Short mmCIF file of C-alpha atoms and ligand atoms in Angstrom, two decimals:
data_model
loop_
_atom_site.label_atom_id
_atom_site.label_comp_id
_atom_site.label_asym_id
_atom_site.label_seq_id
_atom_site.Cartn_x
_atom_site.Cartn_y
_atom_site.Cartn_z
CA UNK A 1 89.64 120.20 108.88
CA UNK A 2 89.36 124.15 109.83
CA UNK A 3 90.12 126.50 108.16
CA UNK A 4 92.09 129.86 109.33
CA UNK A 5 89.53 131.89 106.98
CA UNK A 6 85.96 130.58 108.09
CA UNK A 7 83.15 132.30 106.80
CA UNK A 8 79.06 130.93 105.93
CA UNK A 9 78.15 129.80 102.88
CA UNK A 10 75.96 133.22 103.04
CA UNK A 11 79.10 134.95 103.78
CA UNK A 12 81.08 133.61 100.96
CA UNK A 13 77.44 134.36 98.75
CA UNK A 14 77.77 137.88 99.26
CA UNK A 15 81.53 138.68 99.39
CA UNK A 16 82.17 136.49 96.06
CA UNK A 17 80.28 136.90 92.33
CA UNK A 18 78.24 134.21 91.39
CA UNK A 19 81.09 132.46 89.02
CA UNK A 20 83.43 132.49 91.20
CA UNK A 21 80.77 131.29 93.83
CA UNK A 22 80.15 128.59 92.16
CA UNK A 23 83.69 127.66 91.60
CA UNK A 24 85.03 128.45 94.85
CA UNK A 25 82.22 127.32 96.92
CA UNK A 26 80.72 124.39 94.89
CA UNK A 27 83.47 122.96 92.99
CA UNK A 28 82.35 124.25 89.64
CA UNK A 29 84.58 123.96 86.34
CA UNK A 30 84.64 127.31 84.42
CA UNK A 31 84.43 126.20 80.97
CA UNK A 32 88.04 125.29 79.25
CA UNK A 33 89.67 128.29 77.06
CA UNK A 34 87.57 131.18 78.92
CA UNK A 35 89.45 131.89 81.88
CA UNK A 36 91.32 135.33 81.80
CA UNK A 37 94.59 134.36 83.40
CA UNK A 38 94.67 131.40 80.79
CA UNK A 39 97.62 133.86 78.35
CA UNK A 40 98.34 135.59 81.35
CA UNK A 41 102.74 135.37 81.18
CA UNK A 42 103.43 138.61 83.28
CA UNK A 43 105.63 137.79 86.20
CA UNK A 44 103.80 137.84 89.53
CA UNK A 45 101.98 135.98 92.24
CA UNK A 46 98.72 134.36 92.38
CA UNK A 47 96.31 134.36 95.11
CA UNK A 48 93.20 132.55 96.23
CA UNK A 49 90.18 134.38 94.84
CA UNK A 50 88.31 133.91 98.15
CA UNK A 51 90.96 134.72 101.17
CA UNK A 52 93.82 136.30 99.10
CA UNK A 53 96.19 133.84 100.66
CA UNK A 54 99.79 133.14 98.50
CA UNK A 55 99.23 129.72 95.77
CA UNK A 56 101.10 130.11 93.12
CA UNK A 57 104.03 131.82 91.54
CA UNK A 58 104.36 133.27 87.95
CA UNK A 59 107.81 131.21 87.44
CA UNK A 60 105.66 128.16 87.62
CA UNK A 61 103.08 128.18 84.84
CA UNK A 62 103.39 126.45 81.82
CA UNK A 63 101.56 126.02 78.79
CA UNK A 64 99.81 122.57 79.30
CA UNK A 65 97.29 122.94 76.26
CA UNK A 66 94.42 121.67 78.97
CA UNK A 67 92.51 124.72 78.45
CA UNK A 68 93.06 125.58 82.55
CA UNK A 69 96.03 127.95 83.68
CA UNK A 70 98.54 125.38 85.00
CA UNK A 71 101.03 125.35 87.51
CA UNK A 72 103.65 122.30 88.28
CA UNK A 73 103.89 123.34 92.37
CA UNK A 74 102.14 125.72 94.44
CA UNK A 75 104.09 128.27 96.29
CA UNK A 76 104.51 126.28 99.60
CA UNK A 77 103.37 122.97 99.91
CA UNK A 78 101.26 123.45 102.97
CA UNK A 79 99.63 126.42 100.77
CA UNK A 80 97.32 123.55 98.99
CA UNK A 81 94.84 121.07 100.71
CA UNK A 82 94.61 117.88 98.39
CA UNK A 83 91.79 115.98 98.51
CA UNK A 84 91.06 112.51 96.67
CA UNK A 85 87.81 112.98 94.62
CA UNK A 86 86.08 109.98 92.75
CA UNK A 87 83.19 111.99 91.57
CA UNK A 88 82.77 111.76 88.12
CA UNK A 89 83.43 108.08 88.20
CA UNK A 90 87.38 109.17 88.11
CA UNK A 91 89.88 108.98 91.17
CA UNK A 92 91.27 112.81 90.63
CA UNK A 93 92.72 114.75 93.37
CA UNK A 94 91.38 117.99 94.00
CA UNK A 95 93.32 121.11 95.19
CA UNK A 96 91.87 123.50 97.24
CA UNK A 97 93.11 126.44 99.39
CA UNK A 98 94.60 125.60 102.47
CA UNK A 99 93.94 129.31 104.12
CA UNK A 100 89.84 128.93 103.35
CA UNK A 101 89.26 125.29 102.20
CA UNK A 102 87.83 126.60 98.59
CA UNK A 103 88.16 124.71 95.67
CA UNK A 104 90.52 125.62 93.24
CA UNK A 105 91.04 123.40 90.75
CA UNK A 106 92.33 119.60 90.69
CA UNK A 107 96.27 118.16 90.19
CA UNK A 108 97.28 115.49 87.68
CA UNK A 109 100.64 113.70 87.44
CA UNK A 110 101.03 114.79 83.91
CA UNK A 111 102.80 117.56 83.86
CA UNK A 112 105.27 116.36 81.25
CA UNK A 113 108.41 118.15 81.29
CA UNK A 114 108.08 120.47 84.62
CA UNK A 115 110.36 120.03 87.01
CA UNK A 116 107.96 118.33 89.26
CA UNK A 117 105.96 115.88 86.94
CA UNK A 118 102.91 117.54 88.35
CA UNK A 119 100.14 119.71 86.41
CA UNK A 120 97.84 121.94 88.77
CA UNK A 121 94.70 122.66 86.88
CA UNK A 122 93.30 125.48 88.25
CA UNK A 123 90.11 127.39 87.73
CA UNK A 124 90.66 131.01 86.64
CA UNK A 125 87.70 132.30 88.50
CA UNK A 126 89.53 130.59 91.59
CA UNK A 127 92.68 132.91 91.47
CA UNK A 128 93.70 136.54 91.41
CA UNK A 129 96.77 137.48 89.77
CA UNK A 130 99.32 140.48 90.60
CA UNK A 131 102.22 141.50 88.62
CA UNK A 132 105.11 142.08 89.80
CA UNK A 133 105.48 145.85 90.03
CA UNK A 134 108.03 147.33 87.07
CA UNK A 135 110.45 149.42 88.79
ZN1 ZN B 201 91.59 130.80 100.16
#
């Protein structure tokens, strides 16, 4: 698959912090109940924290008690690349930007009581949030 944002792992080294490096770049798992965007509530959009490219929308986060910031569907579905993963010795599917091809995070069909089923467990260090601006 390419990617419309195509940069070297070098590239992505020096334009991203080392968390979010590792997360983005290398699939890491920030640690559960430490990402900043966990409480976030404000209304707004979130982006990839790599490309900047639309994911996910305010009006779609719920409270899943995972630990993760939590989504039940991404702004557009081509705005997500899913992936199956076994790592881990689990079949998971993994989410990752569709714009840049980083990982974001990983999608379970246990979103209990979304409108979709779905839960979208998503790194913090993956996304950038914006509020909506107050008029
Ligand atoms: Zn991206």
């Amino acid at each position: 698959m390419s990617y419309s944002v195509d940069k070297t792992p070098e590239q992505w080294r020096e334009q991203l912090d080392p968390d979010r490096f590792a997360v983005l770049r290398q699939a890491a798992t920030e640690r559960a109940w430490t990402g900043e965007l966990l409480d976030e509530s404000r209304a707004g959009l979130y982006t990839c924290g790599a490309c900047g490219a639309e994911l996910f929308r305010s009006g779609t986060k719920f409270d899943s008690g995972c630990g993760w910031p939590s989504f039940y569907e991404s702004v557009r579905p081509e705005a997500v690349e899913l992936i199956e993963d076994d790592s881990l010795g689990m079949v998971r599917t993994e989410v990752r930007c569709a714009a840049c091809g980083s990982h974001l995070g990983h999608v379970f069909p246990d979103g209990f009581g979304t409108p979709t089923g779905d839960r979208y467990c998503m790194n913090s260090l993956a996304l950038e949030f914006t509020p909506e601006t107050e008029e």
